[in-house]
Coordinates of N, CA, C and O in Angstrom, one line a residue:
M27 N 70.1 1.9 158.2 CA 70.7 1.9 156.9 C 69.9 1.1 155.9 O 69.4 0.0 156.3
L28 N 69.7 1.6 154.7 CA 68.9 0.9 153.7 C 69.7 -0.3 153.1 O 70.8 -0.2 152.7
N29 N 69.0 -1.4 153.1 CA 69.6 -2.6 152.5 C 69.4 -2.6 151.0 O 68.3 -2.7 150.5
M30 N 70.5 -2.4 150.3 CA 70.5 -2.3 148.8 C 70.8 -3.7 148.2 O 71.1 -3.7 147.0
N31 N 70.6 -4.8 148.9 CA 70.8 -6.1 148.3 C 69.7 -6.4 147.3 O 68.5 -6.5 147.7
K32 N 70.0 -6.5 146.1 CA 69.0 -6.7 145.0 C 68.2 -7.9 145.2 O 67.1 -8.0 144.7
K33 N 68.7 -8.9 145.9 CA 67.9 -10.1 146.1 C 66.6 -9.8 146.9 O 65.7 -10.6 146.8
N34 N 66.6 -8.8 147.7 CA 65.4 -8.4 148.5 C 64.4 -7.6 147.7 O 63.3 -7.3 148.2
W35 N 64.8 -7.1 146.5 CA 63.8 -6.3 145.7 C 62.8 -7.2 145.1 O 63.1 -8.1 144.3
K36 N 61.5 -6.9 145.3 CA 60.5 -7.7 144.7 C 59.5 -6.8 144.0 O 58.3 -6.9 144.3
V37 N 59.9 -6.0 143.1 CA 59.0 -5.1 142.4 C 58.9 -5.7 141.0 O 59.9 -5.7 140.2
P38 N 57.7 -6.3 140.7 CA 57.6 -6.9 139.3 C 57.5 -5.8 138.3 O 56.9 -4.8 138.4
F39 N 58.2 -6.1 137.1 CA 58.2 -5.1 136.0 C 56.8 -5.2 135.3 O 56.3 -4.3 134.8
N40 N 56.2 -6.4 135.3 CA 54.9 -6.6 134.7 C 54.2 -7.8 135.3 O 54.8 -8.5 136.1
Y41 N 52.9 -7.9 134.9 CA 52.1 -9.0 135.4 C 51.6 -9.9 134.2 O 50.6 -10.6 134.3
L42 N 52.4 -9.9 133.1 CA 51.9 -10.6 131.9 C 51.9 -12.1 132.1 O 51.1 -12.8 131.6
L43 N 52.8 -12.6 132.9 CA 52.8 -14.1 133.2 C 51.5 -14.5 133.8 O 51.0 -15.6 133.5
D44 N 51.0 -13.7 134.7 CA 49.7 -14.0 135.3 C 48.6 -14.1 134.3 O 47.7 -14.9 134.4
Q45 N 48.7 -13.2 133.3 CA 47.6 -13.2 132.3 C 47.7 -14.4 131.3 O 46.7 -14.7 130.6
F46 N 48.9 -15.0 131.3 CA 49.0 -16.2 130.3 C 49.3 -17.5 131.1 O 49.9 -18.4 130.6
K47 N 48.7 -17.6 132.3 CA 48.8 -18.8 133.0 C 48.2 -20.0 132.3 O 48.7 -21.1 132.4
E48 N 47.2 -19.8 131.6 CA 46.5 -20.9 130.9 C 46.9 -20.9 129.4 O 46.1 -20.7 128.6
T49 N 48.2 -21.2 129.2 CA 48.7 -21.1 127.8 C 48.0 -22.2 126.9 O 47.8 -22.0 125.7
D50 N 47.6 -23.3 127.5 CA 47.0 -24.4 126.6 C 45.7 -23.8 126.0 O 45.4 -24.2 124.9
V51 N 44.9 -23.0 126.7 CA 43.7 -22.4 126.2 C 44.1 -21.6 125.0 O 43.5 -21.7 123.9
F52 N 45.1 -20.7 125.1 CA 45.5 -19.8 124.0 C 46.0 -20.7 122.8 O 45.6 -20.4 121.7
F53 N 46.9 -21.6 123.1 CA 47.5 -22.3 122.0 C 46.5 -23.2 121.3 O 46.6 -23.4 120.1
N54 N 45.5 -23.8 122.0 CA 44.5 -24.6 121.4 C 43.7 -23.8 120.4 O 43.3 -24.2 119.3
K55 N 43.3 -22.6 120.9 CA 42.5 -21.7 120.0 C 43.3 -21.3 118.8 O 42.8 -21.2 117.7
A56 N 44.6 -21.0 119.0 CA 45.5 -20.6 117.9 C 45.6 -21.7 116.9 O 45.6 -21.5 115.7
K57 N 45.7 -22.9 117.4 CA 45.9 -24.1 116.5 C 44.6 -24.2 115.6 O 44.8 -24.5 114.4
K58 N 43.5 -23.9 116.1 CA 42.2 -24.0 115.3 C 42.3 -23.0 114.2 O 41.9 -23.3 113.0
V59 N 42.8 -21.8 114.4 CA 42.9 -20.8 113.4 C 43.9 -21.2 112.3 O 43.6 -21.1 111.1
V60 N 45.0 -21.7 112.8 CA 46.1 -22.2 111.9 C 45.5 -23.3 111.0 O 45.8 -23.3 109.7
K61 N 44.8 -24.2 111.5 CA 44.3 -25.4 110.7 C 43.3 -24.9 109.7 O 43.2 -25.5 108.6
T62 N 42.5 -23.8 109.9 CA 41.6 -23.4 108.9 C 42.3 -22.5 107.9 O 41.7 -22.3 106.8
G63 N 43.4 -21.9 108.2 CA 44.1 -21.0 107.3 C 43.3 -19.6 107.2 O 43.6 -18.8 106.3
D64 N 42.5 -19.4 108.2 CA 41.6 -18.2 108.2 C 42.2 -17.1 108.9 O 41.8 -16.7 110.0
F65 N 43.3 -16.5 108.4 CA 44.1 -15.5 109.1 C 43.7 -14.1 108.9 O 43.9 -13.2 109.7
T66 N 43.1 -13.8 107.8 CA 42.8 -12.4 107.5 C 41.3 -12.2 107.2 O 40.7 -12.9 106.3
L67 N 40.7 -11.3 108.0 CA 39.3 -11.0 107.8 C 38.3 -12.1 107.8 O 37.3 -12.2 107.1
G68 N 38.6 -13.1 108.6 CA 37.8 -14.3 108.6 C 36.9 -14.4 109.8 O 36.7 -13.4 110.6
E69 N 36.3 -15.5 110.0 CA 35.4 -15.7 111.1 C 36.0 -15.5 112.5 O 35.4 -14.9 113.4
A70 N 37.3 -15.9 112.7 CA 38.0 -15.7 114.0 C 38.1 -14.3 114.3 O 37.8 -13.9 115.5
L71 N 38.4 -13.5 113.3 CA 38.5 -12.0 113.6 C 37.2 -11.4 113.9 O 37.1 -10.6 114.8
T72 N 36.2 -11.8 113.1 CA 34.8 -11.3 113.4 C 34.4 -11.6 114.8 O 33.9 -10.7 115.5
Q73 N 34.6 -12.8 115.2 CA 34.2 -13.2 116.6 C 35.0 -12.5 117.6 O 34.5 -12.1 118.6
F74 N 36.3 -12.4 117.4 CA 37.1 -11.6 118.3 C 36.7 -10.2 118.4 O 36.6 -9.7 119.6
E75 N 36.4 -9.5 117.3 CA 36.0 -8.1 117.3 C 34.7 -8.0 118.1 O 34.5 -7.1 119.0
Q76 N 33.8 -8.9 117.9 CA 32.5 -8.8 118.6 C 32.7 -9.1 120.1 O 32.1 -8.3 120.9
N77 N 33.5 -10.1 120.5 CA 33.7 -10.4 121.9 C 34.5 -9.2 122.6 O 34.2 -8.9 123.7
F78 N 35.4 -8.7 121.9 CA 36.2 -7.6 122.5 C 35.4 -6.4 122.7 O 35.4 -5.7 123.7
A79 N 34.5 -6.0 121.7 CA 33.6 -4.9 121.8 C 32.7 -5.1 123.0 O 32.4 -4.2 123.8
R80 N 32.1 -6.3 123.1 CA 31.2 -6.6 124.2 C 31.9 -6.4 125.5 O 31.4 -5.8 126.5
K81 N 33.2 -6.9 125.6 CA 34.0 -6.8 126.9 C 34.2 -5.4 127.2 O 34.2 -5.0 128.4
L82 N 34.5 -4.5 126.2 CA 34.7 -3.1 126.5 C 33.5 -2.3 126.7 O 33.5 -1.2 127.1
G83 N 32.3 -2.9 126.3 CA 31.1 -2.2 126.5 C 30.9 -1.1 125.4 O 30.3 -0.1 125.6
V84 N 31.4 -1.4 124.2 CA 31.3 -0.5 123.1 C 30.6 -1.2 121.9 O 30.4 -2.4 121.9
K85 N 30.1 -0.4 120.9 CA 29.4 -0.9 119.8 C 30.3 -1.7 118.8 O 29.9 -2.7 118.3
H86 N 31.6 -1.2 118.6 CA 32.4 -1.8 117.6 C 33.9 -1.9 118.1 O 34.3 -1.0 118.8
A87 N 34.6 -2.9 117.6 CA 36.0 -3.1 117.8 C 36.5 -3.5 116.4 O 35.9 -4.4 115.8
I88 N 37.6 -3.0 115.9 CA 38.1 -3.3 114.6 C 39.5 -3.8 114.7 O 40.4 -3.1 115.2
G89 N 39.7 -5.0 114.3 CA 41.1 -5.6 114.2 C 41.8 -5.1 113.0 O 41.3 -5.1 111.9
V90 N 43.1 -4.7 113.3 CA 43.9 -4.2 112.2 C 45.3 -5.0 112.3 O 45.5 -5.8 113.2
N91 N 46.2 -4.7 111.4 CA 47.4 -5.5 111.3 C 48.4 -5.2 112.4 O 49.3 -6.0 112.7
S92 N 48.3 -4.0 113.1 CA 49.3 -3.7 114.1 C 48.8 -2.6 115.0 O 47.9 -1.9 114.7
G93 N 49.4 -2.6 116.2 CA 49.0 -1.5 117.2 C 49.4 -0.1 116.6 O 48.7 0.8 116.8
T94 N 50.5 -0.1 115.9 CA 50.9 1.2 115.3 C 49.8 1.7 114.3 O 49.3 2.9 114.4
D95 N 49.3 0.8 113.4 CA 48.3 1.3 112.5 C 46.9 1.5 113.2 O 46.2 2.4 112.8
A96 N 46.7 0.8 114.3 CA 45.4 1.1 115.0 C 45.4 2.5 115.6 O 44.5 3.3 115.4
L97 N 46.6 2.9 116.2 CA 46.7 4.3 116.7 C 46.7 5.3 115.5 O 46.0 6.3 115.6
L98 N 47.4 5.0 114.5 CA 47.5 5.9 113.4 C 46.2 6.2 112.7 O 45.8 7.3 112.4
L99 N 45.4 5.1 112.5 CA 44.1 5.2 111.8 C 43.2 6.1 112.6 O 42.4 6.9 112.1
V100 N 43.2 5.9 113.9 CA 42.3 6.7 114.8 C 42.7 8.1 114.8 O 41.9 9.0 114.7
L101 N 44.0 8.4 114.9 CA 44.5 9.8 114.9 C 44.1 10.5 113.6 O 43.6 11.6 113.6
K102 N 44.3 9.8 112.5 CA 43.9 10.3 111.2 C 42.4 10.6 111.1 O 42.0 11.6 110.5
A103 N 41.6 9.6 111.6 CA 40.2 9.8 111.6 C 39.7 11.0 112.4 O 38.7 11.6 112.1
R104 N 40.5 11.4 113.4 CA 40.3 12.6 114.2 C 40.9 13.8 113.6 O 40.9 14.9 114.2
N105 N 41.4 13.7 112.4 CA 42.1 14.9 111.7 C 43.2 15.5 112.5 O 43.5 16.7 112.4
I106 N 44.0 14.6 113.1 CA 45.2 15.1 113.8 C 46.3 15.0 112.8 O 46.5 14.0 112.2
G107 N 47.1 16.1 112.7 CA 48.2 16.1 111.7 C 49.1 17.2 112.0 O 49.3 17.7 113.1
P108 N 49.8 17.7 110.9 CA 50.8 18.7 111.0 C 50.4 20.0 111.8 O 49.3 20.4 111.7
G109 N 51.2 20.4 112.8 CA 50.9 21.5 113.6 C 50.2 21.2 114.9 O 50.1 22.0 115.8
D110 N 49.7 19.9 115.0 CA 49.1 19.5 116.2 C 50.1 18.8 117.2 O 51.1 18.4 116.8
E111 N 49.7 18.8 118.4 CA 50.5 18.1 119.5 C 49.6 17.0 120.1 O 48.4 17.2 120.3
V112 N 50.2 15.9 120.5 CA 49.5 14.8 121.2 C 50.4 14.4 122.4 O 51.5 14.1 122.3
I113 N 49.7 14.5 123.6 CA 50.4 14.1 124.8 C 50.4 12.6 125.0 O 49.3 12.0 124.9
T114 N 51.5 12.1 125.4 CA 51.6 10.7 125.7 C 52.8 10.4 126.7 O 53.4 11.3 127.1
A115 N 52.9 9.1 127.0 CA 54.0 8.7 128.0 C 55.3 8.4 127.2 O 55.2 7.9 126.1
P116 N 56.5 8.7 127.8 CA 57.7 8.5 127.1 C 58.3 7.1 127.1 O 59.2 6.8 126.4
N117 N 57.7 6.2 127.9 CA 58.3 4.9 128.2 C 57.6 3.8 127.4 O 57.9 2.6 127.6
S118 N 56.7 4.1 126.5 CA 56.0 3.1 125.8 C 56.8 2.6 124.6 O 57.9 3.2 124.3
F119 N 56.4 1.6 123.9 CA 57.0 1.1 122.7 C 57.0 2.3 121.7 O 56.1 3.1 121.7
V120 N 57.9 2.3 120.8 CA 58.1 3.4 119.9 C 56.8 3.6 119.0 O 56.6 4.7 118.5
A121 N 56.0 2.6 118.9 CA 54.8 2.7 118.1 C 53.9 3.9 118.5 O 53.2 4.5 117.7
T122 N 53.8 4.1 119.8 CA 52.9 5.2 120.3 C 53.3 6.5 119.7 O 52.5 7.2 119.1
A123 N 54.6 6.9 120.0 CA 55.1 8.2 119.5 C 55.2 8.2 117.9 O 54.9 9.2 117.3
A124 N 55.5 7.0 117.4 CA 55.6 7.0 115.9 C 54.3 7.2 115.2 O 54.2 7.9 114.2
S125 N 53.2 6.7 115.8 CA 51.9 6.9 115.2 C 51.5 8.3 115.2 O 51.0 8.8 114.2
V126 N 51.9 9.1 116.2 CA 51.7 10.5 116.3 C 52.5 11.2 115.2 O 52.0 12.0 114.4
A127 N 53.8 10.9 115.1 CA 54.7 11.5 114.2 C 54.3 11.2 112.7 O 54.4 12.0 111.8
L128 N 53.8 10.0 112.5 CA 53.4 9.6 111.1 C 52.2 10.4 110.6 O 52.0 10.5 109.4
T129 N 51.5 11.1 111.5 CA 50.4 12.0 111.1 C 50.9 13.3 110.8 O 50.2 14.2 110.2
G130 N 52.2 13.6 111.2 CA 52.8 14.9 111.0 C 52.6 15.7 112.3 O 53.2 16.8 112.4
A131 N 51.9 15.2 113.3 CA 51.8 15.9 114.6 C 53.1 15.6 115.5 O 53.9 14.8 115.1
K132 N 53.1 16.3 116.6 CA 54.3 16.2 117.5 C 53.9 15.5 118.7 O 53.0 15.9 119.4
P133 N 54.6 14.4 119.1 CA 54.4 13.8 120.4 C 55.0 14.7 121.5 O 56.1 15.2 121.4
V134 N 54.2 14.9 122.6 CA 54.7 15.6 123.7 C 54.6 14.7 124.9 O 53.6 14.1 125.2
F135 N 55.8 14.5 125.5 CA 55.9 13.5 126.6 C 55.6 14.1 128.0 O 56.1 15.1 128.3
V136 N 54.9 13.3 128.8 CA 54.6 13.6 130.2 C 55.1 12.4 131.0 O 54.9 11.2 130.6
D137 N 55.8 12.7 132.0 CA 56.4 11.6 132.8 C 55.4 10.7 133.4 O 54.2 10.9 133.5
V138 N 55.9 9.5 133.9 CA 55.0 8.5 134.4 C 55.1 8.3 135.9 O 56.0 8.9 136.6
R139 N 54.2 7.6 136.5 CA 54.2 7.3 137.9 C 55.0 6.1 138.2 O 55.5 5.4 137.3
D140 N 55.0 5.6 139.5 CA 55.7 4.4 139.8 C 55.2 3.2 139.2 O 55.9 2.2 139.1
D141 N 53.9 3.2 138.7 CA 53.3 2.0 138.1 C 53.6 2.0 136.5 O 53.0 1.2 135.8
Y142 N 54.4 3.0 136.1 CA 54.8 3.1 134.7 C 53.8 3.7 133.8 O 53.9 3.7 132.6
T143 N 52.7 4.2 134.3 CA 51.6 4.8 133.5 C 51.7 6.3 133.6 O 52.2 6.9 134.6
I144 N 51.2 7.0 132.7 CA 51.3 8.5 132.6 C 50.7 9.1 133.9 O 49.7 8.7 134.4
N145 N 51.4 10.1 134.3 CA 51.0 10.8 135.6 C 50.0 11.9 135.2 O 50.3 13.0 134.6
P146 N 48.7 11.7 135.6 CA 47.7 12.7 135.2 C 47.9 14.1 135.8 O 47.6 15.1 135.2
E147 N 48.6 14.2 136.9 CA 48.9 15.5 137.5 C 49.8 16.3 136.7 O 49.8 17.6 136.8
L148 N 50.6 15.7 135.8 CA 51.5 16.5 135.0 C 51.0 16.8 133.6 O 51.6 17.6 132.9
I149 N 49.9 16.3 133.2 CA 49.3 16.5 131.9 C 48.9 18.0 131.7 O 49.3 18.6 130.7
P150 N 48.2 18.7 132.6 CA 47.8 20.1 132.4 C 49.0 21.0 132.0 O 48.8 21.9 131.1
R151 N 50.2 20.8 132.6 CA 51.3 21.6 132.2 C 51.8 21.4 130.8 O 52.5 22.3 130.3
A152 N 51.5 20.3 130.2 CA 51.9 20.0 128.8 C 51.0 20.5 127.8 O 51.3 20.5 126.6
I153 N 49.8 20.9 128.2 CA 48.8 21.3 127.2 C 49.1 22.8 126.7 O 49.3 23.7 127.4
T154 N 49.0 22.9 125.3 CA 49.2 24.2 124.7 C 48.0 24.4 123.7 O 47.1 23.5 123.6
K155 N 48.0 25.5 123.0 CA 47.0 25.7 122.0 C 47.0 24.7 120.9 O 46.0 24.5 120.2
K156 N 48.1 24.0 120.7 CA 48.3 23.1 119.6 C 47.9 21.6 120.0 O 47.7 20.8 119.2
T157 N 47.6 21.4 121.3 CA 47.3 20.1 121.8 C 45.9 19.7 121.3 O 44.9 20.4 121.5
K158 N 45.9 18.5 120.7 CA 44.6 18.0 120.2 C 44.1 16.7 120.9 O 43.0 16.3 120.8
A159 N 45.1 16.0 121.5 CA 44.8 14.6 122.0 C 45.7 14.2 123.1 O 46.8 14.8 123.3
I160 N 45.3 13.2 123.9 CA 46.1 12.6 124.9 C 46.0 11.1 124.6 O 45.0 10.5 124.4
I161 N 47.2 10.4 124.6 CA 47.3 9.0 124.5 C 47.9 8.4 125.7 O 49.1 8.3 125.9
P162 N 47.0 8.0 126.7 CA 47.5 7.3 127.9 C 47.9 5.9 127.5 O 47.1 5.3 126.7
V163 N 49.0 5.4 128.0 CA 49.4 4.0 127.6 C 49.3 3.1 128.8 O 49.9 3.3 129.8
H164 N 48.4 2.1 128.7 CA 48.2 1.1 129.7 C 49.4 0.2 129.5 O 49.5 -0.5 128.4
L165 N 50.3 0.1 130.4 CA 51.6 -0.6 130.2 C 52.0 -1.6 131.3 O 51.6 -1.4 132.4
T166 N 52.7 -2.6 130.9 CA 53.1 -3.7 131.8 C 52.0 -4.3 132.6 O 52.2 -4.7 133.7
G167 N 50.8 -4.4 132.0 CA 49.7 -4.9 132.7 C 49.0 -3.9 133.6 O 48.0 -4.3 134.3
N168 N 49.5 -2.7 133.7 CA 48.9 -1.7 134.6 C 48.0 -0.8 133.8 O 48.4 -0.4 132.6
V169 N 46.9 -0.4 134.3 CA 45.9 0.4 133.7 C 46.1 1.9 134.2 O 46.2 2.1 135.4
C170 N 46.1 2.8 133.3 CA 46.2 4.2 133.6 C 45.0 4.7 134.5 O 43.9 4.1 134.4
D171 N 45.2 5.7 135.3 CA 44.2 6.3 136.1 C 43.3 7.2 135.2 O 43.6 8.4 135.0
M172 N 42.3 6.6 134.6 CA 41.6 7.3 133.5 C 40.7 8.4 133.9 O 40.5 9.4 133.2
E173 N 40.1 8.4 135.1 CA 39.2 9.4 135.5 C 39.8 10.8 135.5 O 39.2 11.7 134.8
P174 N 40.9 11.1 136.1 CA 41.5 12.4 136.0 C 41.9 12.8 134.6 O 41.8 13.9 134.1
I175 N 42.4 11.8 133.8 CA 42.8 12.1 132.4 C 41.5 12.5 131.6 O 41.6 13.5 130.8
L176 N 40.4 11.8 131.8 CA 39.2 12.1 131.0 C 38.7 13.5 131.5 O 38.2 14.3 130.6
E177 N 38.8 13.8 132.7 CA 38.4 15.1 133.2 C 39.2 16.2 132.6 O 38.7 17.3 132.2
I178 N 40.5 16.0 132.6 CA 41.4 17.0 131.9 C 41.0 17.2 130.4 O 40.9 18.3 129.9
A179 N 40.8 16.1 129.8 CA 40.4 16.1 128.4 C 39.1 16.9 128.1 O 39.0 17.7 127.2
R180 N 38.1 16.6 129.0 CA 36.8 17.3 128.9 C 37.1 18.8 129.1 O 36.5 19.6 128.3
K181 N 37.8 19.2 130.1 CA 38.1 20.6 130.4 C 38.7 21.3 129.2 O 38.4 22.5 129.0
H182 N 39.6 20.6 128.5 CA 40.4 21.3 127.5 C 39.9 20.9 126.1 O 40.6 21.2 125.1
N183 N 38.8 20.2 126.0 CA 38.3 19.7 124.7 C 39.3 18.9 123.9 O 39.5 19.2 122.7
L184 N 39.9 17.9 124.5 CA 40.9 17.1 123.9 C 40.3 15.7 123.7 O 39.5 15.1 124.5
F185 N 40.8 15.0 122.6 CA 40.4 13.7 122.3 C 41.3 12.7 123.1 O 42.5 13.0 123.2
V186 N 40.8 11.6 123.6 CA 41.6 10.7 124.4 C 41.6 9.3 123.6 O 40.5 8.8 123.3
L187 N 42.8 8.8 123.3 CA 42.9 7.6 122.6 C 43.8 6.7 123.5 O 44.9 6.9 123.7
E188 N 43.2 5.6 124.0 CA 43.9 4.7 125.0 C 44.7 3.7 124.2 O 44.2 3.0 123.4
D189 N 46.0 3.6 124.5 CA 46.9 2.6 123.9 C 46.9 1.5 124.9 O 47.5 1.5 126.0
V190 N 46.2 0.4 124.5 CA 46.0 -0.8 125.5 C 46.8 -2.0 125.0 O 46.6 -3.1 125.4
A191 N 47.8 -1.7 124.2 CA 48.6 -2.9 123.6 C 49.2 -3.8 124.6 O 49.4 -5.0 124.4
Q192 N 49.6 -3.2 125.8 CA 50.3 -4.1 126.8 C 49.5 -4.2 128.1 O 50.0 -4.7 129.1
A193 N 48.2 -3.9 128.0 CA 47.4 -4.2 129.2 C 45.9 -4.3 128.8 O 45.0 -3.7 129.5
A194 N 45.6 -4.9 127.8 CA 44.2 -5.0 127.3 C 43.5 -6.1 128.1 O 43.7 -7.3 127.9
L195 N 42.6 -5.7 129.0 CA 41.7 -6.6 129.7 C 42.3 -7.9 130.1 O 42.2 -8.9 129.5
P196 N 42.9 -7.9 131.3 CA 43.4 -9.2 131.8 C 42.3 -10.2 131.8 O 41.1 -9.9 132.1
G197 N 42.6 -11.4 131.4 CA 41.6 -12.5 131.3 C 41.0 -12.6 129.9 O 40.2 -13.5 129.7
M198 N 41.4 -11.8 128.9 CA 40.8 -11.9 127.6 C 41.1 -13.2 126.9 O 40.4 -13.7 126.1
I199 N 42.2 -13.8 127.3 CA 42.6 -15.1 126.6 C 41.5 -16.1 126.8 O 41.1 -16.9 125.9
K200 N 40.9 -16.1 128.0 CA 39.8 -17.1 128.3 C 38.6 -16.8 127.4 O 37.8 -17.7 127.2
N201 N 38.5 -15.6 126.9 CA 37.3 -15.2 126.1 C 37.5 -15.2 124.6 O 36.7 -14.6 123.9
L202 N 38.6 -15.8 124.1 CA 38.8 -15.8 122.7 C 37.7 -16.6 122.1 O 37.2 -17.6 122.7
P203 N 37.4 -16.3 120.8 CA 36.2 -17.1 120.2 C 36.6 -18.5 120.0 O 37.7 -18.9 119.7
E204 N 35.5 -19.3 120.0 CA 35.7 -20.7 119.6 C 35.4 -20.8 118.1 O 34.6 -20.0 117.6
L205 N 36.1 -21.6 117.4 CA 35.8 -21.8 116.0 C 35.1 -23.1 115.7 O 35.1 -24.0 116.4

């Protein structure tokens, strides 16, 4: 017989506490920014963008005011809009689907796996002639299985925009810029 005693369940919803074990490092760096008053388009942002881009192995990273606008700006830059469809996960924060809807496109939801990330096996069934992009959401500290997602995107000529708002590079706190 299955023991349904909840005290025995040890399935963590996320791993964010592990990512913030060294809170003094984060808060000390935040204090330096607060003391300078350099909140918008300043040296801290420039250094963060450069460090983040280097960590990702890309040429550029651009800091914006919110994750919603980050997604929206990229979708608009890719000319995604009315009549288009964008595949994503249904369990993310509303910003993911909202950014799609704000372009005039339609979010199309594909179910997730046990790790709360989009199930790549279900993506092909959701693709139509109107599909222009896939937004896999790295969620609760878990990273999506990107290889099959990228392969599907290549096969169907789809743009992939990764939403990393809740799982951006564990350990990044240690690499915040010094001021």
